[in-house]
Amino acid sequence: MTDICSWVDRRRFLQATGAAGLALAGAGSAFAQNARSETLLVVQELGPNSLDMQGVGSNQTVNGLAWNCYDRLMTYGTRTLPDGTPSYDREMLAPELAESWQIASDGMSCTFKLRRDATFHDGRPVTAGDVKWSFDRSVSVGGFPTFQMSAGSLEKRDQFVALDDHTFRVDFIRKDKLLMFNLAVVVPFVINSELARKHATDSDPWALAWLKQNEAGGGAYKVESWKPGSETILTRFDAWKSGPLPKIRRIVARDVPSPGTRRAMLERGDADLSTGFPPKDFDQMIREGKVKVTGVPIPNALWYLALDTAKPPFDNVTLRQAIAWAVPYEEIQAGAFFGRAKPMHGGPGPAEQPVWPQPFPYRTDIDKAKALMAQAGFSGGLDTTLSLDVGTATVGEPTAILIQESLARIGVRVTIDKIPGANWRTTLNKKELPLVLNRFSGWLDYPEYYFYWNLHGNNSIFNISSYKNPAMDRLIDRARFTEDKAEYVKAVTDFITLCMQEVPIVPLNQPIHDVATQKGVGGYQFWFHREPDFRQFTKS
């Protein structure tokens, strides 16, 4: 039965990939071989649930679609990591839709010169008016995209000025070291505003409903077809001018929820790229060597336990410290992550370097945890709920079970609550969960950016601890806006130390992003958004 199912699965996949499938099935024509070499076959756990990453509830995969199908004014340069992996360079900006830019002498604006030959997928020239409309949209739709823009002090529509068709200016409301780098993340992508506005309404001025189902970009790839829950096909936009034309003409990305099926397809040669396997599988694939695995610790990222500091019982800092001493860090590292993560426990504390993430000073010490429970007034224990996203259950569920078992040793009786991925962000935004197992990755690799999202009193969706402390806010803001290096170092080390003391979150580890590819696939480059940049890929 297994062999029959595998054969049927393979047959369907090859049929879905058209000419590429002919090559995999053994067709010998030069046309088929060329088509196969110019097609990247991706199998993924979950494809995009929308074509608009600025829309409400868009999932992680939509970020990759936006990255490949839309342009931004700028992108990041590249560097090589110590293990030889190509990666984006957080310190270097590079041209994309803008061929050049100039910051004003007073440091309070930046003027961009747009490429004159850039067009959208429908052939219409890109203008500064499109950039203006797209930026206005980003700061107006609310939710994640608007908060992301604010992380670089991009907050008001009147900051964005189209001077002529090919000249665009951003006015600064304050000097913010993150502003320019924030222009190169996924959110401020440039939309064909003329096309989008045709589908806008009085109740939907930013065409959210239409753009959820339709792509209106000018990036290196365009959407050929999208079948939610099944398959996404992208084709190269041969008129793309914002960088070297990609070698890969066609991306066929099929949704295959089963990691076992994805792994079998990859190891048989029926797919070129996949990710999202359990750490145990990546560990085995590395040792077996049938495919190539590239793993990069995700900058500015943590798996962590969040405690709701706004309501009892976890508004008690001593109780939060007790929880931190009771977490089974080593068991989680070995039993849930199989070593495919960097531990974030057992550090010296307090913070001495402005580096994030860094290990907290807690380790598993049940006796100390019990003593703090008594000191906090909970010698009889307590009942609570630990919530996790079902979409992260591969590592999340064993981690939650290990935490449940360990906390029981200090009298904390935990019920595990599995929340469907489709409801995860909506549920988090209600700020009603007492304990949450979560992973957050900050696109801009700066400590103050992570803390702005997660622990600032502005209470973003990702501040799931509902942590509000004016002293913390002052330190985060000082780090964001100071131009004095010594003051910056002190502010960062102080807010990390404060977090260690008050424990609104308990860091578990820094995740490693693993990607498995065929050995003949080259050009993989690690990006902060963790999605493949198909523009870089090659196939032998």
Coordinates of C-alpha atoms in Angstrom, one line a residue:
M1 CA 0.0 0.0 0.0
T2 CA 2.8 2.4 0.8
D3 CA 4.5 1.9 -2.6
I4 CA 1.2 2.4 -4.4
C5 CA 0.4 5.6 -2.5
S6 CA 4.0 6.9 -3.2
W7 CA 3.6 6.1 -6.9
V8 CA 0.2 7.9 -7.1
D9 CA 1.6 10.9 -5.2
R10 CA 4.6 11.1 -7.5
R11 CA 2.4 10.7 -10.6
R12 CA 0.2 13.6 -9.5
F13 CA 3.1 15.8 -8.7
L14 CA 4.7 15.2 -12.1
Q15 CA 1.5 15.9 -13.9
A16 CA 1.1 19.1 -12.0
T17 CA 4.6 20.3 -13.1
G18 CA 3.9 20.0 -16.8
A19 CA 7.0 20.0 -18.9
A20 CA 9.2 19.7 -15.9
G21 CA 7.4 16.5 -15.1
L22 CA 8.3 15.0 -18.5
A23 CA 11.9 15.4 -17.6
L24 CA 11.5 13.7 -14.2
A25 CA 9.5 10.9 -15.8
G26 CA 12.4 10.2 -18.2
A27 CA 11.6 12.2 -21.3
G28 CA 14.7 12.6 -23.3
S29 CA 14.1 15.6 -25.5
A30 CA 16.3 18.7 -25.2
F31 CA 13.2 20.8 -24.7
A32 CA 12.1 18.7 -21.7
Q33 CA 15.6 18.7 -20.2
N34 CA 15.9 22.5 -20.6
A35 CA 12.4 23.0 -19.1
R36 CA 13.4 20.9 -16.1
S37 CA 16.7 22.8 -15.6
E38 CA 14.8 26.1 -15.7
T39 CA 12.0 25.0 -13.3
L40 CA 12.3 24.9 -9.5
L41 CA 10.0 22.3 -7.9
V42 CA 9.2 23.2 -4.3
V43 CA 7.2 21.2 -1.8
Q44 CA 6.1 23.1 1.2
E45 CA 4.0 22.4 4.3
L46 CA 1.7 25.4 3.7
G47 CA 1.4 27.7 0.8
P48 CA 0.2 31.3 0.7
N49 CA -3.3 31.9 2.1
S50 CA -3.4 35.3 0.3
L51 CA -1.6 37.2 -2.5
D52 CA -1.3 40.3 -0.3
M53 CA 1.0 40.2 2.7
Q54 CA -0.4 43.5 4.0
G55 CA -3.8 41.8 4.3
V56 CA -5.3 40.7 7.6
G57 CA -4.2 37.2 8.6
S58 CA -1.7 36.6 5.8
N59 CA 0.7 33.7 6.7
Q60 CA 4.4 33.4 6.5
T61 CA 4.6 32.0 3.0
V62 CA 2.9 35.2 1.6
N63 CA 6.0 37.1 2.6
G64 CA 8.0 35.0 0.1
L65 CA 5.4 35.7 -2.6
A66 CA 5.6 39.4 -2.0
W67 CA 9.4 39.3 -2.0
N68 CA 9.6 37.7 -5.4
C69 CA 6.6 39.3 -7.2
Y70 CA 6.9 42.9 -6.1
D71 CA 9.8 45.3 -6.0
R72 CA 10.9 47.6 -3.2
L73 CA 12.9 50.8 -3.5
M74 CA 16.0 49.1 -2.1
T75 CA 17.2 45.7 -1.1
Y76 CA 20.1 44.4 1.0
G77 CA 23.6 43.6 -0.1
T78 CA 25.0 40.2 0.4
R79 CA 27.8 38.7 2.6
T80 CA 29.1 35.2 3.3
L81 CA 28.6 33.6 6.7
P82 CA 31.4 31.8 8.4
D83 CA 30.2 28.4 7.2
G84 CA 30.2 29.7 3.6
T85 CA 26.4 30.3 3.3
P86 CA 25.5 33.4 1.3
S87 CA 23.3 35.7 3.3
Y88 CA 21.8 39.2 3.2
D89 CA 24.0 41.9 4.9
R90 CA 22.1 43.9 7.5
E91 CA 24.5 46.8 7.2
M92 CA 24.4 47.3 3.4
L93 CA 21.6 48.6 1.2
A94 CA 21.6 48.0 -2.5
P95 CA 19.5 49.4 -5.4
E96 CA 16.3 47.7 -6.6
L97 CA 13.5 49.9 -8.0
A98 CA 15.5 53.0 -7.0
E99 CA 18.8 53.2 -8.9
S100 CA 20.1 55.8 -6.5
W101 CA 19.2 57.9 -3.4
Q102 CA 20.5 60.8 -1.5
I103 CA 20.0 61.8 2.1
A104 CA 19.5 65.5 2.7
S105 CA 22.3 67.5 4.3
D106 CA 20.2 68.0 7.4
G107 CA 19.5 64.3 7.7
M108 CA 15.8 64.8 7.6
S109 CA 14.8 63.4 4.2
C110 CA 15.9 61.0 1.4
T111 CA 15.3 61.5 -2.3
F112 CA 15.1 58.4 -4.6
K113 CA 15.7 58.3 -8.3
L114 CA 13.6 55.5 -9.9
R115 CA 14.6 53.4 -12.8
R116 CA 13.1 54.8 -16.0
D117 CA 12.8 51.4 -17.7
A118 CA 10.9 49.6 -14.9
T119 CA 7.4 48.4 -15.7
F120 CA 4.7 46.4 -13.9
H121 CA 3.7 43.0 -15.1
D122 CA 1.0 44.5 -17.3
G123 CA 3.6 46.6 -19.1
R124 CA 2.7 49.9 -17.5
P125 CA 5.7 52.0 -16.5
V126 CA 6.4 52.3 -12.7
T127 CA 6.1 55.9 -11.4
A128 CA 6.7 57.7 -8.2
G129 CA 3.0 58.0 -7.9
D130 CA 2.8 54.2 -7.5
V131 CA 5.4 54.3 -4.8
K132 CA 3.5 57.1 -3.0
W133 CA 0.2 55.2 -3.2
S134 CA 1.9 52.0 -2.0
F135 CA 3.6 53.7 1.0
D136 CA 0.4 55.5 1.9
R137 CA -1.3 52.1 1.9
S138 CA 1.4 50.6 4.2
V139 CA 0.9 53.2 6.9
S140 CA -2.9 53.2 6.6
V141 CA -4.1 49.6 6.5
G142 CA -3.3 49.0 10.2
G143 CA -2.2 45.9 11.9
F144 CA 1.2 44.4 11.2
P145 CA 2.3 46.4 8.1
T146 CA 1.5 49.7 9.7
F147 CA 3.3 48.8 12.9
Q148 CA 6.3 47.6 10.9
M149 CA 6.5 50.9 9.1
S150 CA 6.4 52.7 12.4
A151 CA 9.4 50.7 13.6
G152 CA 11.4 52.9 11.3
S153 CA 9.4 56.1 12.0
L154 CA 7.4 55.8 8.8
E155 CA 4.0 56.9 10.2
K156 CA 2.2 59.5 8.1
R157 CA 1.1 59.7 4.5
D158 CA 2.5 63.3 4.2
Q159 CA 6.0 61.9 4.7
F160 CA 5.9 60.5 1.2
V161 CA 6.2 62.8 -1.8
A162 CA 6.2 62.1 -5.6
L163 CA 8.3 65.0 -7.0
D164 CA 7.9 63.8 -10.6
D165 CA 7.3 60.5 -12.3
H166 CA 10.8 59.2 -11.4
T167 CA 11.7 61.1 -8.2
F168 CA 10.3 60.2 -4.8
R169 CA 11.1 61.6 -1.4
V170 CA 10.6 60.4 2.1
D171 CA 10.5 63.1 4.8
F172 CA 11.7 62.0 8.2
I173 CA 9.7 63.0 11.3
R174 CA 12.7 62.1 13.5
K175 CA 16.2 60.7 13.0
D176 CA 15.8 57.0 13.3
K177 CA 18.7 54.7 12.5
L178 CA 16.3 51.9 11.4
L179 CA 14.4 54.1 8.9
M180 CA 16.4 53.4 5.7
F181 CA 16.9 49.7 6.5
N182 CA 13.1 49.4 7.1
L183 CA 12.5 50.5 3.5
A184 CA 14.2 47.3 2.4
V185 CA 12.0 44.8 4.3
V186 CA 9.0 43.0 2.8
V187 CA 6.3 45.5 3.8
P188 CA 6.9 48.6 1.6
F189 CA 6.5 46.9 -1.7
V190 CA 5.4 48.8 -4.8
I191 CA 1.9 48.1 -6.2
N192 CA 0.5 49.0 -9.6
S193 CA -1.7 51.6 -8.1
E194 CA -3.6 52.3 -11.3
L195 CA -4.7 48.7 -11.5
A196 CA -5.4 48.4 -7.8
R197 CA -7.5 51.6 -7.6
K198 CA -9.8 50.2 -10.3
H199 CA -10.9 47.7 -7.7
A200 CA -11.0 49.9 -4.7
T201 CA -14.2 51.0 -3.1
D202 CA -15.3 53.6 -0.6
S203 CA -15.3 50.9 2.1
D204 CA -12.1 49.3 0.8
P205 CA -9.9 52.3 -0.4
W206 CA -6.8 50.1 -0.5
A207 CA -8.3 47.3 -2.6
L208 CA -7.6 44.8 0.1
A209 CA -10.2 42.4 -1.1
W210 CA -9.0 42.4 -4.7
L211 CA -5.3 42.2 -3.9
K212 CA -5.9 39.3 -1.7
Q213 CA -6.9 37.3 -4.8
N214 CA -4.8 39.1 -7.4
E215 CA -1.2 40.2 -7.8
A216 CA -0.4 43.6 -9.1
G217 CA 3.4 43.8 -9.0
G218 CA 6.4 44.4 -11.1
G219 CA 8.9 42.0 -9.5
A220 CA 11.1 39.3 -11.0
Y221 CA 8.3 36.8 -10.9
K222 CA 4.5 37.0 -11.6
V223 CA 1.8 34.7 -10.4
E224 CA 0.7 32.3 -13.2
S225 CA -1.8 30.4 -11.0
W226 CA -2.7 30.1 -7.4
K227 CA -4.8 27.3 -6.0
P228 CA -5.0 27.9 -2.2
G229 CA -4.1 24.8 -0.2
S230 CA -2.8 23.1 -3.3
E231 CA -0.3 24.8 -5.6
T232 CA 1.2 28.1 -6.6
I233 CA 3.0 28.6 -9.9
L234 CA 5.2 31.7 -10.6
T235 CA 6.8 32.5 -13.9
R236 CA 9.7 34.8 -14.6
F237 CA 8.9 38.4 -15.7
D238 CA 11.3 38.7 -18.6
A239 CA 11.0 42.5 -18.7
W240 CA 12.3 42.9 -15.1
K241 CA 14.9 45.6 -14.8
S242 CA 15.6 45.9 -11.1
G243 CA 18.4 43.3 -11.0
P244 CA 20.0 40.5 -13.0
L245 CA 17.3 38.4 -14.7
P246 CA 16.9 35.1 -12.7
K247 CA 18.1 31.9 -14.2
I248 CA 15.0 30.0 -13.1
R249 CA 12.1 30.6 -15.4
R250 CA 9.3 28.8 -13.5
I251 CA 8.6 28.1 -9.8
V252 CA 6.1 25.3 -9.1
A253 CA 5.3 25.2 -5.3
R254 CA 3.0 22.5 -4.2
D255 CA 1.5 22.2 -0.7
V256 CA 2.3 18.9 0.9
P257 CA 1.4 19.0 4.6
S258 CA 3.1 15.6 5.4
P259 CA 6.8 16.1 6.2
G260 CA 7.3 12.4 5.5
T261 CA 5.9 12.7 2.0
R262 CA 7.9 15.9 1.4
R263 CA 11.1 14.2 2.5
A264 CA 10.5 11.2 0.3
M265 CA 9.8 13.4 -2.7
L266 CA 13.0 15.3 -2.1
E267 CA 15.2 12.2 -1.6
R268 CA 13.7 10.5 -4.8
G269 CA 14.5 13.6 -6.8
D270 CA 10.8 14.5 -7.4
A271 CA 11.3 17.9 -5.8
D272 CA 14.2 20.4 -5.6
L273 CA 13.6 22.3 -2.4
S274 CA 11.8 21.9 0.9
T275 CA 11.9 23.1 4.4
G276 CA 9.8 22.9 7.6
F277 CA 10.8 19.4 8.5
P278 CA 11.1 18.3 12.1
P279 CA 14.6 18.9 13.5
K280 CA 15.0 15.1 13.8
D281 CA 14.5 14.8 10.1
F282 CA 17.1 17.5 9.3
D283 CA 19.5 15.8 11.7
Q284 CA 19.1 12.5 9.8
M285 CA 19.3 14.2 6.4
I286 CA 22.6 15.9 7.3
R287 CA 24.0 12.5 8.5
E288 CA 22.8 10.6 5.5
G289 CA 23.9 13.1 2.9
K290 CA 21.4 12.3 0.2
V291 CA 20.4 16.0 -0.1
K292 CA 22.1 19.3 0.8
V293 CA 21.0 20.9 4.1
T294 CA 21.8 24.5 4.8
G295 CA 21.2 25.7 8.4
V296 CA 21.5 29.3 9.6
P297 CA 20.7 30.5 13.2
I298 CA 17.9 33.1 12.6
P299 CA 19.1 36.5 13.6
N300 CA 17.1 38.3 16.2
A301 CA 14.9 35.3 16.8
L302 CA 13.8 33.3 19.8
W303 CA 11.6 30.4 20.8
Y304 CA 10.3 31.6 24.2
L305 CA 7.7 31.2 26.8
A306 CA 5.6 34.4 27.3
L307 CA 3.8 35.1 30.6
D308 CA 0.9 37.5 30.8
T309 CA 2.3 40.2 33.1
A310 CA -1.0 42.2 33.1
K311 CA -3.2 39.8 35.0
P312 CA -2.9 37.4 37.9
P313 CA -1.2 35.1 38.5
F314 CA 1.8 36.1 36.3
D315 CA 1.7 39.7 37.2
N316 CA 3.8 38.5 40.1
V317 CA 7.5 38.8 39.1
T318 CA 8.7 36.3 41.7
L319 CA 6.3 33.7 40.3
R320 CA 7.7 34.5 36.8
Q321 CA 11.2 33.9 38.1
A322 CA 10.1 30.6 39.6
I323 CA 8.8 29.5 36.2
A324 CA 12.1 30.4 34.6
W325 CA 14.0 28.2 37.1
A326 CA 11.6 25.3 36.4
V327 CA 11.8 25.1 32.6
P328 CA 13.6 21.9 31.4
Y329 CA 15.9 23.7 29.0
E330 CA 18.3 20.8 28.2
E331 CA 15.4 18.3 27.7
I332 CA 13.8 20.7 25.2
Q333 CA 17.0 21.2 23.4
A334 CA 17.6 17.5 23.0
G335 CA 14.1 16.0 22.9
A336 CA 12.3 18.6 20.8
F337 CA 15.0 20.4 18.7
F338 CA 17.6 17.6 18.4
G339 CA 20.3 20.2 18.8
R340 CA 19.1 22.3 15.7
A341 CA 18.9 25.5 17.8
K342 CA 21.2 27.6 20.0
P343 CA 20.5 27.4 23.7
M344 CA 19.5 30.6 25.5
H345 CA 19.8 29.5 29.1
G346 CA 22.6 29.4 31.7
G347 CA 24.1 32.7 30.9
P348 CA 26.1 34.8 33.4
G349 CA 23.7 37.7 33.6
P350 CA 23.4 40.7 33.8
A351 CA 24.0 41.7 30.2
E352 CA 27.4 43.0 29.5
Q353 CA 27.2 43.3 25.7
P354 CA 24.6 44.9 23.4
V355 CA 23.9 41.5 21.7
W356 CA 20.5 39.9 21.2
P357 CA 19.6 37.2 21.6
Q358 CA 21.9 36.2 24.5
P359 CA 21.5 33.5 27.2
F360 CA 19.4 34.4 30.2
P361 CA 20.9 33.5 33.7
Y362 CA 18.3 30.8 34.4
R363 CA 18.8 27.0 34.2
T364 CA 16.7 24.1 35.5
D365 CA 16.8 24.3 39.3
I366 CA 13.6 22.8 40.8
D367 CA 14.6 23.5 44.4
K368 CA 15.1 27.2 43.7
A369 CA 11.9 27.3 41.7
K370 CA 9.9 25.8 44.7
A371 CA 11.4 28.3 47.1
L372 CA 10.4 31.2 44.8
M373 CA 6.9 29.7 44.5
A374 CA 6.5 29.8 48.2
Q375 CA 7.9 33.3 48.4
A376 CA 5.4 34.4 45.7
G377 CA 2.6 33.0 47.8
F378 CA 1.9 29.9 45.7
S379 CA 3.2 27.1 47.9
G380 CA 0.0 25.2 47.1
G381 CA 0.6 25.5 43.4
L382 CA -1.8 26.9 40.7
D383 CA -3.6 25.9 37.6
T384 CA -3.0 27.5 34.2
T385 CA -3.1 27.0 30.4
L386 CA -0.2 26.9 28.0
S387 CA -1.1 27.8 24.4
L388 CA 0.7 27.0 21.2
D389 CA 0.1 27.4 17.5
V390 CA -0.8 24.1 15.9
G391 CA 1.2 25.1 12.9
T392 CA 4.4 24.9 15.0
A393 CA 3.4 21.6 16.7
T394 CA 6.3 19.7 15.2
V395 CA 8.6 21.2 17.8
G396 CA 6.0 23.1 19.8
E397 CA 4.0 20.2 21.1
P398 CA 7.0 18.2 22.5
T399 CA 8.3 21.4 24.0
A400 CA 4.9 22.2 25.6
I401 CA 4.7 18.6 27.0
L402 CA 8.2 18.9 28.5
I403 CA 7.3 22.2 30.1
Q404 CA 4.0 20.8 31.4
E405 CA 5.8 17.9 33.0
S406 CA 8.5 20.0 34.6
L407 CA 6.2 22.7 35.9
A408 CA 4.1 20.0 37.6
R409 CA 7.1 19.3 39.8
I410 CA 6.7 22.8 41.4
G411 CA 2.9 22.5 41.7
V412 CA 2.0 24.4 38.5
R413 CA -0.7 22.3 36.8
V414 CA -0.7 23.1 33.1
T415 CA -3.4 22.3 30.5
I416 CA -2.0 22.5 26.9
D417 CA -4.2 24.5 24.5
K418 CA -3.6 24.0 20.8
I419 CA -4.8 26.9 18.7
P420 CA -5.3 26.5 14.9
G421 CA -2.8 28.5 12.9
A422 CA -5.5 30.4 11.1
N423 CA -6.7 31.8 14.4
W424 CA -3.3 32.3 16.0
R425 CA -2.6 36.0 15.5
T426 CA -6.2 36.9 16.1
T427 CA -6.1 35.1 19.4
L428 CA -2.7 36.6 20.4
N429 CA -4.1 40.1 19.7
K430 CA -6.8 39.6 22.4
K431 CA -4.0 39.4 25.0
E432 CA -5.9 36.9 27.2
L433 CA -3.5 33.9 27.2
P434 CA -1.7 33.3 30.5
L435 CA 1.2 31.3 29.1
V436 CA 2.2 31.1 25.4
L437 CA 4.8 29.2 23.6
N438 CA 5.9 31.3 20.6
R439 CA 8.6 32.0 18.1
F440 CA 9.4 35.6 17.0
S441 CA 11.9 36.7 14.5
G442 CA 12.8 40.3 14.0
W443 CA 13.4 41.3 10.4
L444 CA 15.8 44.1 11.4
D445 CA 18.7 42.6 13.3
Y446 CA 18.9 45.1 16.2
P447 CA 18.1 44.4 19.9
E448 CA 16.0 47.6 20.1
Y449 CA 13.9 46.4 17.2
Y450 CA 13.1 43.1 18.9
F451 CA 12.2 44.8 22.1
Y452 CA 10.1 47.5 20.4
W453 CA 7.9 44.7 18.9
N454 CA 7.8 42.4 21.9
L455 CA 8.2 44.4 25.2
H456 CA 7.4 48.1 24.5
G457 CA 4.4 49.7 26.2
N458 CA 2.9 50.5 22.8
N459 CA 1.7 46.9 23.2
S460 CA 2.0 45.6 19.6
I461 CA 0.4 42.3 18.6
F462 CA 3.6 40.6 19.4
N463 CA 3.8 41.9 23.0
I464 CA 1.9 38.8 24.1
S465 CA 3.2 39.2 27.6
S466 CA 1.2 42.5 27.7
Y467 CA 4.3 43.9 29.4
K468 CA 4.3 47.6 30.2
N469 CA 7.1 49.3 32.0
P470 CA 7.9 53.0 31.5
A471 CA 11.6 52.3 32.5
M472 CA 11.8 49.7 29.7
D473 CA 10.2 52.0 27.2
R474 CA 12.6 54.8 27.9
L475 CA 15.6 52.4 27.4
I476 CA 14.2 51.0 24.1
D477 CA 13.5 54.5 22.8
R478 CA 16.9 55.8 23.9
A479 CA 18.6 52.9 22.0
R480 CA 16.5 53.6 18.9
F481 CA 17.2 57.3 18.6
T482 CA 20.6 58.1 20.2
E483 CA 23.5 58.9 18.0
D484 CA 26.0 58.3 20.9
K485 CA 27.6 54.9 20.8
A486 CA 28.3 54.6 24.5
E487 CA 24.7 55.7 25.4
Y488 CA 23.4 53.1 22.9
V489 CA 25.5 50.3 24.5
K490 CA 24.3 51.2 28.0
A491 CA 20.6 51.5 26.9
V492 CA 20.7 48.0 25.3
T493 CA 22.5 46.2 28.1
D494 CA 20.2 47.9 30.6
F495 CA 17.0 46.8 28.8
I496 CA 18.2 43.2 28.4
T497 CA 19.2 43.1 32.1
L498 CA 15.8 44.5 33.0
C499 CA 14.1 41.7 31.0
M500 CA 16.3 39.1 32.7
Q501 CA 15.1 40.4 36.1
E502 CA 11.4 40.9 35.3
V503 CA 11.1 37.8 33.1
P504 CA 8.1 38.8 30.9
I505 CA 9.5 36.1 28.6
V506 CA 11.6 33.0 29.2
P507 CA 13.9 32.5 26.2
L508 CA 14.4 28.8 25.3
N509 CA 16.6 28.9 22.2
Q510 CA 17.6 30.7 19.0
P511 CA 16.1 28.6 16.2
I512 CA 18.1 27.5 13.2
H513 CA 16.5 27.8 9.8
D514 CA 17.2 24.7 7.8
V515 CA 16.6 24.3 4.1
A516 CA 17.0 21.1 2.1
T517 CA 17.8 21.1 -1.6
Q518 CA 19.0 18.8 -4.3
K519 CA 22.7 18.8 -4.6
G520 CA 22.4 20.3 -8.1
V521 CA 20.5 23.3 -6.9
G522 CA 22.6 26.4 -6.2
G523 CA 22.2 30.0 -5.2
Y524 CA 20.3 29.6 -2.0
Q525 CA 20.7 32.7 0.1
F526 CA 19.5 33.2 3.7
W527 CA 17.1 36.1 4.2
F528 CA 15.7 37.7 7.3
H529 CA 12.2 36.8 6.2
R530 CA 13.3 33.1 5.9
E531 CA 11.5 32.6 2.5
P532 CA 13.4 31.6 -0.6
D533 CA 14.6 34.4 -2.9
F534 CA 14.0 32.6 -6.2
R535 CA 15.9 35.3 -8.1
Q536 CA 19.2 33.8 -6.9
F537 CA 18.6 30.1 -7.7
T538 CA 20.4 28.0 -10.3
K539 CA 20.2 24.4 -11.3
S540 CA 22.8 22.2 -12.9

